[in-house]
XYZ file of C-alpha atoms in Angstrom:
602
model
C -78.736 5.718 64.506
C -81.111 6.306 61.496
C -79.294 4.964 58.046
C -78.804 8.730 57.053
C -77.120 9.564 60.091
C -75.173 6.437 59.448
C -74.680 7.312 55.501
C -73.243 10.464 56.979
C -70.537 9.236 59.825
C -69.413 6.801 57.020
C -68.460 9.702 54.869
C -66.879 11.889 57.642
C -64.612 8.906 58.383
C -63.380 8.168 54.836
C -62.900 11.851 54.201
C -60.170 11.793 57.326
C -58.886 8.944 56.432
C -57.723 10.069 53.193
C -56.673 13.169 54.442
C -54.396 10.947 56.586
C -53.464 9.283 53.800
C -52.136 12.537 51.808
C -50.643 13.579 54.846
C -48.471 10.181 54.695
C -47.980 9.962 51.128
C -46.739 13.610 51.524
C -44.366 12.950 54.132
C -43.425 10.106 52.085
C -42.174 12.042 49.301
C -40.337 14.477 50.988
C -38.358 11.840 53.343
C -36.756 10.465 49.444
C -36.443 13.724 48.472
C -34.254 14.272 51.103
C -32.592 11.287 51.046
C -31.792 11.812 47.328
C -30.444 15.066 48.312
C -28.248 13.412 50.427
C -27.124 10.886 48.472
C -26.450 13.310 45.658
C -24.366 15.395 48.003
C -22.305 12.173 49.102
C -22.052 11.130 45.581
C -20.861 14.590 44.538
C -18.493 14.958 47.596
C -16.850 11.469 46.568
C -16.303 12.477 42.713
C -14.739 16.220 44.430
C -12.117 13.694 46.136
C -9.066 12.939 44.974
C -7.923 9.509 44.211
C -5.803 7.670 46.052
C -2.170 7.155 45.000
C -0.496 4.178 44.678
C 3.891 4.044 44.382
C 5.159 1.006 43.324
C 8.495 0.466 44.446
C 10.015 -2.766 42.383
C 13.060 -3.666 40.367
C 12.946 -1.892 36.447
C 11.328 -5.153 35.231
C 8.526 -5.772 37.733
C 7.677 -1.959 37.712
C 7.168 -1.767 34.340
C 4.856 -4.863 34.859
C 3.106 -3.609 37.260
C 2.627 -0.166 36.719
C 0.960 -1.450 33.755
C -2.054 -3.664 35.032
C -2.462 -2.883 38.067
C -5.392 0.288 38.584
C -5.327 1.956 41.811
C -8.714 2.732 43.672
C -10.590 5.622 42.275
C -11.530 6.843 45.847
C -10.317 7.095 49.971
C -11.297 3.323 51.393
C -14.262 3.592 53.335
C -12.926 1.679 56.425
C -10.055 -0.946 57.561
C -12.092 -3.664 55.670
C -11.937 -1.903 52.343
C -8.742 -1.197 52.819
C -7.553 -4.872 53.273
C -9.858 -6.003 50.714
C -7.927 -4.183 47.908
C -4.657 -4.959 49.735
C -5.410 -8.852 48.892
C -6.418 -7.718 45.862
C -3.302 -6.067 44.652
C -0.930 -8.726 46.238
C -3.284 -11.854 44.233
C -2.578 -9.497 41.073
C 0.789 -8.839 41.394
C 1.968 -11.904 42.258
C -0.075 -13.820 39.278
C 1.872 -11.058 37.099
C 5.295 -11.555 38.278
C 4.225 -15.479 37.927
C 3.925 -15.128 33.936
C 7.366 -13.172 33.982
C 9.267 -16.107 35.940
C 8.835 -14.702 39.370
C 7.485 -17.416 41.501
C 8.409 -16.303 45.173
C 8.147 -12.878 45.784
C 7.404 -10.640 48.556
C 4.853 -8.153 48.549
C 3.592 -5.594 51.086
C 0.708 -2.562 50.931
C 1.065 -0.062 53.294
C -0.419 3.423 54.060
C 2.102 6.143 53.648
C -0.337 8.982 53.770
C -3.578 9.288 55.725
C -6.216 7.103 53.217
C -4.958 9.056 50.493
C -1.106 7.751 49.506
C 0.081 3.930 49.647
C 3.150 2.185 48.409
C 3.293 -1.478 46.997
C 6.986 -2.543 47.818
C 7.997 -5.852 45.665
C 10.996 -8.067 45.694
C 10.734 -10.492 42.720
C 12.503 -12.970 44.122
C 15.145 -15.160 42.110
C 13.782 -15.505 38.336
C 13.050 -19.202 37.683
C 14.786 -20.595 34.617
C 13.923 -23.669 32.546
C 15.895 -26.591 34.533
C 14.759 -29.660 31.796
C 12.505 -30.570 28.503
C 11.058 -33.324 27.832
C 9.550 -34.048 24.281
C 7.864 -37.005 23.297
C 5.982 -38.131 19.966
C 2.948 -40.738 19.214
C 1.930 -41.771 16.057
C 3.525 -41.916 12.922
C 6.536 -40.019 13.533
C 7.358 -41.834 16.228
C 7.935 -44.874 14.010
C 11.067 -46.595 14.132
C 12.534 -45.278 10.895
C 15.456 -43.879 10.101
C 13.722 -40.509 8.223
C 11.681 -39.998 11.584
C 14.346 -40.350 13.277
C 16.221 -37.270 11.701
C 12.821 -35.683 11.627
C 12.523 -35.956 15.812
C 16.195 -34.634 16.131
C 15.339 -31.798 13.730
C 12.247 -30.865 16.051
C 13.453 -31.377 18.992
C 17.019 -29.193 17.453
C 14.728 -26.169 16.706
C 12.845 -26.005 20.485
C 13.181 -22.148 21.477
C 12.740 -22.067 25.395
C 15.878 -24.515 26.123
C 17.805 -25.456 29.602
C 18.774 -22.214 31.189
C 16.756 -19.635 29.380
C 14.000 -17.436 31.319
C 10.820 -19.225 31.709
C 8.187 -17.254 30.863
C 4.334 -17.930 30.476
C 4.064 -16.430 26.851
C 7.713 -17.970 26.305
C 5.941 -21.606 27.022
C 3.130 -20.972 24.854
C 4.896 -19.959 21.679
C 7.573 -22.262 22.524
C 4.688 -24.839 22.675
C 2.864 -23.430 19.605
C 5.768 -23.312 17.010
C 6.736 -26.718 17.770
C 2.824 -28.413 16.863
C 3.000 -25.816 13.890
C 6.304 -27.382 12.879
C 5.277 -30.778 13.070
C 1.555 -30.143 11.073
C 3.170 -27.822 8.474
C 4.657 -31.325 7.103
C 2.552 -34.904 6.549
C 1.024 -34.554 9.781
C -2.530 -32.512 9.454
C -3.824 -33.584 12.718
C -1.399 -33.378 15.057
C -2.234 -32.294 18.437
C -0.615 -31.881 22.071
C -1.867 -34.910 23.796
C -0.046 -33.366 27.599
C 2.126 -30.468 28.109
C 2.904 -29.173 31.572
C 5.095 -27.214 33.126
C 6.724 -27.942 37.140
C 7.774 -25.054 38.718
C 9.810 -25.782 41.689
C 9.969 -22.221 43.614
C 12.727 -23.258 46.005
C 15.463 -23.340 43.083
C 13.600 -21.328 40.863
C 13.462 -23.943 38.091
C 11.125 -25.562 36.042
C 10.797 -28.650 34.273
C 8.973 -28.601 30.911
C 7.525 -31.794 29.071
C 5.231 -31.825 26.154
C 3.571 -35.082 24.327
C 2.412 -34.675 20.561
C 0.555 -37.291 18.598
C 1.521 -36.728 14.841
C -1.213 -39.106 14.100
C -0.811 -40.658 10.449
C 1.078 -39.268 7.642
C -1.235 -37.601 4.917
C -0.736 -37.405 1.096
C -2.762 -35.626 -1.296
C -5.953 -36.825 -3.418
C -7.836 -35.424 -5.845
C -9.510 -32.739 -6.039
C -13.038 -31.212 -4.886
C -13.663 -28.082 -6.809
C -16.833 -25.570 -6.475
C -17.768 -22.679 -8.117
C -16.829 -23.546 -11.637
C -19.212 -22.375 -14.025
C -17.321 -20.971 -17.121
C -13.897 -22.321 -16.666
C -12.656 -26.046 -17.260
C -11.057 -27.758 -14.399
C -7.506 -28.022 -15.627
C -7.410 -24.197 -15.244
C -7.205 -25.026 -11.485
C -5.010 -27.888 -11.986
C -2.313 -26.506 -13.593
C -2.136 -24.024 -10.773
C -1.238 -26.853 -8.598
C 2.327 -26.676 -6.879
C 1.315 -30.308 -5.828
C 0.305 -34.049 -7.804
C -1.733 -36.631 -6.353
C -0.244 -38.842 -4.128
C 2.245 -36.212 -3.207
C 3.684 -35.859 0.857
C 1.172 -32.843 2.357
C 2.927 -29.348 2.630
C 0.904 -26.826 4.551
C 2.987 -24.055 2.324
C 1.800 -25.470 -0.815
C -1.929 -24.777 -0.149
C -1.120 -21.504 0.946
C 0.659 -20.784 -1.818
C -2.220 -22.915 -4.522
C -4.690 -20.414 -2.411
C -2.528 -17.358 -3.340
C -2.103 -18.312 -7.016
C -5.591 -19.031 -7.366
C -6.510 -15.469 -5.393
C -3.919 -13.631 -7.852
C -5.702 -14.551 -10.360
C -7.518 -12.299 -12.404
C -10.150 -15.340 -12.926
C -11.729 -15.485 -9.202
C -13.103 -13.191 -6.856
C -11.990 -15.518 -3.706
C -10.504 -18.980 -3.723
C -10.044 -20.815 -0.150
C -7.803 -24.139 -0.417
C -8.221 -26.604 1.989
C -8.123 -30.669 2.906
C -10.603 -32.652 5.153
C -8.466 -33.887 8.144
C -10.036 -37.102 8.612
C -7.313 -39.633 9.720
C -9.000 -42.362 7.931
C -8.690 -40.464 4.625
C -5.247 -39.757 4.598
C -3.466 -42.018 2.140
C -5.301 -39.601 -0.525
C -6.974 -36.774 1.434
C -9.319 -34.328 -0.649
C -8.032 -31.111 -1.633
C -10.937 -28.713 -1.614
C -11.002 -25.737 -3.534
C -14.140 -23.318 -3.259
C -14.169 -20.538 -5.190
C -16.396 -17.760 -6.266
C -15.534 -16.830 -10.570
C -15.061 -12.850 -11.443
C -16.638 -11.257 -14.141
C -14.700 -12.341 -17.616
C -15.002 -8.819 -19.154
C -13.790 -5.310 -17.835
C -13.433 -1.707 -19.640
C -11.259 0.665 -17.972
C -10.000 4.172 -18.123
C -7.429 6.706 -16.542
C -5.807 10.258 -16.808
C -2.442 11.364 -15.512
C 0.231 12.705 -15.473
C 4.140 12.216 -15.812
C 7.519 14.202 -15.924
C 9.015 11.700 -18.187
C 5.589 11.882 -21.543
C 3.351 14.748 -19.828
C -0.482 14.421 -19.500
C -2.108 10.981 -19.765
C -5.242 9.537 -21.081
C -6.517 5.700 -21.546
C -8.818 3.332 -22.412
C -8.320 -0.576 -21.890
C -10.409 -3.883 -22.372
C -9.526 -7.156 -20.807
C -11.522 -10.837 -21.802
C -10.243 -12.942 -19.069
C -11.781 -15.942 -21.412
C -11.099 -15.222 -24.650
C -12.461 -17.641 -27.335
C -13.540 -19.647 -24.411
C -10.233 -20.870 -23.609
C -9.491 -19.277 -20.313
C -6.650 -16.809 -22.138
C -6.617 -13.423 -21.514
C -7.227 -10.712 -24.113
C -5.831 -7.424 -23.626
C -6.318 -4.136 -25.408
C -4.733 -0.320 -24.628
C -4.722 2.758 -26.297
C -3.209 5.251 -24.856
C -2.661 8.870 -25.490
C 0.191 10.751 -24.191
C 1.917 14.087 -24.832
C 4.980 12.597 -25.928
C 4.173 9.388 -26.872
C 0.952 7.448 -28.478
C 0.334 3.837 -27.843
C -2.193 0.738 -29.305
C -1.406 -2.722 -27.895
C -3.180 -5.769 -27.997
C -1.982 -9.226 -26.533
C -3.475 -12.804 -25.956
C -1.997 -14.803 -22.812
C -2.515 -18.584 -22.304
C -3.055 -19.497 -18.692
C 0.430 -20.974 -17.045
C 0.442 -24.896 -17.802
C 1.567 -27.407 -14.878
C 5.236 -26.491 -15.429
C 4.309 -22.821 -15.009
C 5.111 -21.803 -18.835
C 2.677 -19.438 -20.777
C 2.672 -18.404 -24.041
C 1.973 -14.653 -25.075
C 1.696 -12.931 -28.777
C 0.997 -9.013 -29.713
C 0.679 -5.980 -31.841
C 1.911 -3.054 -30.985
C 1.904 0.546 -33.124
C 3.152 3.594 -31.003
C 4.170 7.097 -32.217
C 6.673 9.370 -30.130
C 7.729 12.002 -30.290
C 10.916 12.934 -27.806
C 14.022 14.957 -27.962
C 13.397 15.847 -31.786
C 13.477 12.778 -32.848
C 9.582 11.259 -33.490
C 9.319 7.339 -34.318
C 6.258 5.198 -35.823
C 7.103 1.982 -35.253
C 4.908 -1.333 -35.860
C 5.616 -4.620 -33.453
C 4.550 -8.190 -33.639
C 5.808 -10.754 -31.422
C 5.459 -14.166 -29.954
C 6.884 -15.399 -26.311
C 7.051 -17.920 -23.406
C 7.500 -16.649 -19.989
C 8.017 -18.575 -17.368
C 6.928 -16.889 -14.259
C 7.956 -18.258 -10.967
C 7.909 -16.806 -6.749
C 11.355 -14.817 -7.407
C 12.026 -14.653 -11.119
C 10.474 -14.345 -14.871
C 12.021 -15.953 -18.033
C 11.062 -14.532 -21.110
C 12.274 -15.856 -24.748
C 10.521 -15.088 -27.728
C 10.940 -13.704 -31.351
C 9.461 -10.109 -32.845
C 9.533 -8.601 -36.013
C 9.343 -4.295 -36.172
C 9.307 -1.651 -38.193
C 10.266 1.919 -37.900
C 10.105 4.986 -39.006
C 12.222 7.913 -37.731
C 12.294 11.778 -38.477
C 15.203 13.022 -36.905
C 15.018 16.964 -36.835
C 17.540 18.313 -39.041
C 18.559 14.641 -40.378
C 17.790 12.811 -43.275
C 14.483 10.442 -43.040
C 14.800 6.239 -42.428
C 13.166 3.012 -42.175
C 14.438 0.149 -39.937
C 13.094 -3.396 -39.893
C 14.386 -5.892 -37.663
C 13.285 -9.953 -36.856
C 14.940 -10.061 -33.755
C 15.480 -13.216 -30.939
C 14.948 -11.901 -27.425
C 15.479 -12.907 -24.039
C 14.978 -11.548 -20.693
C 15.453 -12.928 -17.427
C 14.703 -11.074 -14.089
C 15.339 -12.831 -9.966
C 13.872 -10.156 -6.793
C 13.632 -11.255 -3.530
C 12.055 -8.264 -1.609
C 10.369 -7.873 1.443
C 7.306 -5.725 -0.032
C 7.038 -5.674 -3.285
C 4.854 -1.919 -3.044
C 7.288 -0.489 -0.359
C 10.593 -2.374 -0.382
C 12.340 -1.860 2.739
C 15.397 -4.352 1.676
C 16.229 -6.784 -0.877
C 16.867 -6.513 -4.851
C 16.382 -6.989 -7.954
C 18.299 -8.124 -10.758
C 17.643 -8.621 -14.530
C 19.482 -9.295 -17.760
C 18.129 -8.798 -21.515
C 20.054 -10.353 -24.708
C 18.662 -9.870 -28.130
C 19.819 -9.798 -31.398
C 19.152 -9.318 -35.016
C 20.524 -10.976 -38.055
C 20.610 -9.244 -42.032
C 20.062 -12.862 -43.380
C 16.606 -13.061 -41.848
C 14.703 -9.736 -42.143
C 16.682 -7.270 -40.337
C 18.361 -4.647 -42.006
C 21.942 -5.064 -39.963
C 23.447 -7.153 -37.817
C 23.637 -6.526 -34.334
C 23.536 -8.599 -30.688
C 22.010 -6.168 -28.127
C 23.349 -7.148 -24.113
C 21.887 -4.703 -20.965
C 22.462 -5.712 -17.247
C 20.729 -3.767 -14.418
C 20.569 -3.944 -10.490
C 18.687 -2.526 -7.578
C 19.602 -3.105 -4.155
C 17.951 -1.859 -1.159
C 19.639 -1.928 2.216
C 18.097 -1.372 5.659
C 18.576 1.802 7.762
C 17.305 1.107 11.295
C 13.571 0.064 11.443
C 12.328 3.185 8.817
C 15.314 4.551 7.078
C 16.418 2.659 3.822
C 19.762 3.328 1.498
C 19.283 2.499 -1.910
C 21.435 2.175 -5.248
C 20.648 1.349 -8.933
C 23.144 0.363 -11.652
C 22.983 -0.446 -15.612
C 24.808 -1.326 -18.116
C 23.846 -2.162 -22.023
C 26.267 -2.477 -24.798
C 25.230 -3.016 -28.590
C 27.397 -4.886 -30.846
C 27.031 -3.739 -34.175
C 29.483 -1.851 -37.022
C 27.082 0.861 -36.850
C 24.185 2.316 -34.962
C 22.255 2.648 -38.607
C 19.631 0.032 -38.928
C 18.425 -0.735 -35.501
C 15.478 -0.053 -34.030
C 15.753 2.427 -30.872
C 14.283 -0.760 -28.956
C 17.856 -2.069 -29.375
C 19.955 1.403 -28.732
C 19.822 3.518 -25.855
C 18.955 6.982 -24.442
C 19.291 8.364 -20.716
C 17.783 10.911 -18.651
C 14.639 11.061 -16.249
C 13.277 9.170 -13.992
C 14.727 5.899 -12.973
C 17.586 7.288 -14.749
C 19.600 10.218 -14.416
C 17.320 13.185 -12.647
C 18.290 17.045 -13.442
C 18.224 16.092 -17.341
C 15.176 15.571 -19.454
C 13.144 12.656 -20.232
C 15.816 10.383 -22.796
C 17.911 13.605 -23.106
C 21.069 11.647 -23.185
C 22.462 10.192 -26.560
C 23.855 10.583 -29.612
C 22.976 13.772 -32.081
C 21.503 13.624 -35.209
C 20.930 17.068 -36.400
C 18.382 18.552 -33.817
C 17.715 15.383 -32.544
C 19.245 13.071 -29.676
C 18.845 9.363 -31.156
C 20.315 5.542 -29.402
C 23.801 5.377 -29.273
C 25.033 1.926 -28.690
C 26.273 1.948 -25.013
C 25.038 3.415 -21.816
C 25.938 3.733 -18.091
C 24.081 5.437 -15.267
C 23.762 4.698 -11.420
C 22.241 6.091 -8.809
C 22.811 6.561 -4.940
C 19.818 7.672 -2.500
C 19.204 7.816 1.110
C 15.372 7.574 2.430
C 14.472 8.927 5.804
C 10.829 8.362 6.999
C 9.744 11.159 9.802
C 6.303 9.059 9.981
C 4.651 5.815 8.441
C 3.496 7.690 5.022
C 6.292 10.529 4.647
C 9.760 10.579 4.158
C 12.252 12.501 2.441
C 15.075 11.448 0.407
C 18.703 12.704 -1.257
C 20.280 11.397 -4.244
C 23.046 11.212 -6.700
C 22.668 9.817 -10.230
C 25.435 9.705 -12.691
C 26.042 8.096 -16.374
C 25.532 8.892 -19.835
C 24.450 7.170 -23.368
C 26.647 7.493 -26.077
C 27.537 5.655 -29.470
C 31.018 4.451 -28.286
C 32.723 4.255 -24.664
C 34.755 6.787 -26.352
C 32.487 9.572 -26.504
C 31.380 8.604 -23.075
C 31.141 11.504 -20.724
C 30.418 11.337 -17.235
C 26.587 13.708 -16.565
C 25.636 14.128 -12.954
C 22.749 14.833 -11.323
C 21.499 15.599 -7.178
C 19.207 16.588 -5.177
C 16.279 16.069 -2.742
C 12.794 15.040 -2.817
C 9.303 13.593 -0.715
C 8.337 10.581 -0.315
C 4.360 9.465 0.299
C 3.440 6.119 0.485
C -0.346 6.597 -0.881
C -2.327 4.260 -1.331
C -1.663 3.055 -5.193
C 1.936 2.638 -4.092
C 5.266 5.340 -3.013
C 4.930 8.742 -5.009
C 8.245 10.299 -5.397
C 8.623 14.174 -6.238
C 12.294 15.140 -6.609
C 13.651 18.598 -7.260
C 17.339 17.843 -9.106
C 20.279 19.906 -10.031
C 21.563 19.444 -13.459
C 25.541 19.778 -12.287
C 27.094 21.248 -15.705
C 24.637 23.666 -16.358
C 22.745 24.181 -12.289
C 19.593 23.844 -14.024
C 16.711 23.018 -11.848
C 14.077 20.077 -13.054
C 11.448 18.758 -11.115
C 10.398 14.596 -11.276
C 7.648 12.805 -10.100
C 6.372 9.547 -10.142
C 4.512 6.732 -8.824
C 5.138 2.885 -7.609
C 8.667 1.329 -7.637
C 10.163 0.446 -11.319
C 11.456 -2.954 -11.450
């Protein structure tokens, strides 16, 4: 063979050999085509059946368990060995279910009911194990041999939750567990631990034995402390917010509550409170406060809108270091439809026995019930401001000017001695739920120094709120202020009263209630009112609500006579705090007069 006729039997034998190979790859294609198709058809055919169905027949308790956590199998078992795999499966689960409810020895079966398509899991508990013994031990300091560790031990070992005879439960063990360590390191111990805890079950008698070991390790006091983030702000601002001194027994509460002062205040952005727990530090651990300062200066403004004064508009400027001192400057004007207000005040920070000092001016202009005012205020306090209750005593002079309609013209100056005193202990103090309040206000004015009468001004007034299932809430309001003086003439209305409105008595206007002068309603020198209401919550944000008020304001408990007021209203907890919109019937007359407001008056 000549090398063309060999060039040329070369070719012919690559060109069938890749037609063979097309051929194959050809074949090739179509063979996963097909078996894709296939696939896809099984695939399709198993999401078209239905899923299998599972009855668990148990006691109430285990079926609720149970039916819970335990999934059934989204398709027919393939074979037997599927079948039994899930079947161990379900019996493992089950039984390490009923194990964290108490049930150590029960009986499980999974059988087929229904041709690969309907199965039953049928569960006896078994006898519910119950705690048999504790056993609680301490190491360290507090198991010293002292008579105040002694009471300390009993006192722990007192307040242990899952006691002899009680359920034993998983989650019972843990909390149980949890509370006490919490107990012991909320008190001079900062590093305690659980050195052992275990827990015997013995299924035969369905009891366990419990025992637990805790090393206190050594009892910590306070040191000084480690502050960061200070830049414009001396350090005895943050030591005066200290419920704590040096050398004092560690409290767990008081850092929270140094944290939450700190927070509150309108000095920081963020404050975190915390000690190093290094045992060998802890006969004057660290107290380290990080913190992060807020801006000192803010300008605000508002509009709104109230049934009591009408539209709203105002402007305000805090200095949260004024001169600075760390005080707080604070500026308003604002501009209402009834009444027209300029303030400015200077607060000193609380010192270490929580007592600030506060002085103001104060020139408003109102004009209400015919009667418009200009008074002038200047006055000087120290409040005392603790978790429950504010204490208030201080001294202001005022002036004022009243234009009864239809009444002669006066002027009324006053140096007066004041003191107010409010306790609350509420659960929330945006949406109370239960709880009160209570506050009392004495005052008085004398015509030997600057005041144009004499006169001793007394006013009492309660809120109680009493839970109504989990939601529902029944509320009542009472007050009472009596002015002892030979004459209402003389005394600013500060020191008289008016009723009517909001937080008052509903169905009559804004400070309605009173004593006539000419056109005008002016303070009388007694008052009364109270007020009755029911609040039903359909939903976490809405409620609606019924009420009662009742009371007047008069110049004598003679002239006293009786005004009522009902009706209905919504309730919306938003977001700046519960809005209240109340239609009330005026009962004398049946007038009709919508209120509205917004946030709970203390």
């Amino acid at each position: 063979m000549n090398r063309l006729d060999k060039f040329f039997y070369q070719a012919e034998c690559n060109w069938r050999a890749g037609l063979l190979l097309l051929c194959l790859l050809y074949l090739s294609c179509c063979g996963t085509a097909l078996a894709a198709s296939a696939i896809s058809k099984d695939t399709e055919k198993e999401k078209k059946s239905d899923p299998v169905e599972v009855t668990i027949i148990a006691p109430s308790t285990a079926k609720k368990l149970l039916e819970k956590y335990i999934t059934p199998p989204a398709k027919p078992f393939k074979d037997e060995i599927s079948q039994a795999a899930y079947a161990r499966k379900i019996k493992q689960e089950s039984t390490e279910l009923l194990a964290t409810e108490g049930y150590f020895t029960p009986e499980i079966e999974f059988n087929e009911r229904e041709n690969n398509k309907a199965y039953e899991l049928r569960v006896t508990p078994g006898p519910r194990t119950r705690v048999a013994a504790v056993s609680i031990e301490f190491q360290g300091n507090l198991a010293a041999d002292e008579p105040e560790q002694h009471i300390r031990v009993e006192q722990l070992r007192a307040g242990w939750t899952l006691k002899p005879g009680k359920v034993f439960r998983s989650a019972r063990w843990e909390d149980a567990k949890s509370a006490l360590l919490s107990n012991v390191a909320d008190r001079d111990y900062a590093t305690a631990r659980i050195v052992e805890s275990y827990a015997r079950v013995d299924p035969d008698t369905a009891q366990a034995t419990l025992s637990i070991i805790i090393d206190s390790g050594p009892a910590f006091r306070y040191g000084e402390l480690q502050i960061t983030g200070l830049e414009r702000y001396q350090p005895d601002v943050i030591q005066n917010s200290m419920p704590f001194r040096p050398g004092d027994p560690y409290r767990r509460d008081q850092l929270l509550a140094f944290q939450v002062a700190l927070q509150n205040s309108q000095l920081f952005n963020s404050a975190a409170v915390t000690i190093k727990p290094d045992p060998a530090l802890h006969e004057a651990v660290p107290v380290i406060v990080i913190l992060t300062e807020a801006k000192s200066k803010h300008v605000g403004a508002g509009i709104g809108y109230s049934s009591n004064n009408g539209a709203r508009g105002e402007i305000n400027y805090q200095d949260y270091n004024f001169l600075g001192r760390a005080w707080n400057l604070g500026s308003l004007l604002r501009l209402e439809q009834k009444r027209q207000t300029f303030s400015a005040r200077v607060d000193t920070l609380p010192d270490a026995n929580r007592y600030r000092y506060s002085s103001g001016v104060r020139v408003e202009k109102t004009d209400i019930k015919n009667l418009k005012t200009f008074n002038q205020r200047v006055d000087f306090s120290r409040i005392r401001t603790t978790a429950h209750s504010i204490l208030k005593v201080g001294i202001n002079w005022q002036r004022e000017e009243r234009e009864p309609s239809g009444a002669p013209n006066t002027v009324n100056e006053t140096l007066a001695l004041d003191s107010w005193y409010r306790y609350h202990d509420i659960d929330d103090p945006v949406n109370v739920h239960s709880g009160f309040v209570s506050e009392v206000r004495l005052g008085g004015g004398s015509s030997y120094v600057l005041s144009d009468r004499n006169f001793v001004r007394s006013y009492l007034r309660h809120q109680q709120w009493f839970p109504v299932g989990r939601r529902d809430t029944l509320y009542f309001r009472a007050e009472a202020g009596y002015t002892l003086a030979s004459s209402r003439q003389g005394i600013p209305q500060e020191y008289l009263f008016r009723a009517g409105g909001i937080q008052s008595i509903r169905g009559y206007d804004f400070l309605s209630l009173g004593v006539r002068e000419g056109n005008a309603i002016v303070g009388g020198r007694v008052v009364a009112t109270g007020t009755a209401e029911y609040v039903h919550w359909f939903s976490n944000d809405w409620g609606g609500a019924a009420f009662v008020d009742a009371g007047d304001a008069a110049d004598r408990w003679e002239d006293f006579k009786l005004a009522l007021g009902y009706g209905v209203g919504a309730r919306w907890r938003s977001p700046a705090g519960p809005f209240a919109l109340d239609l009330a019937r005026r009962h004398d007359t049946g007038t009709l007069r919508v209120h509205f407001s917004i946030a709970v008056a203390f």
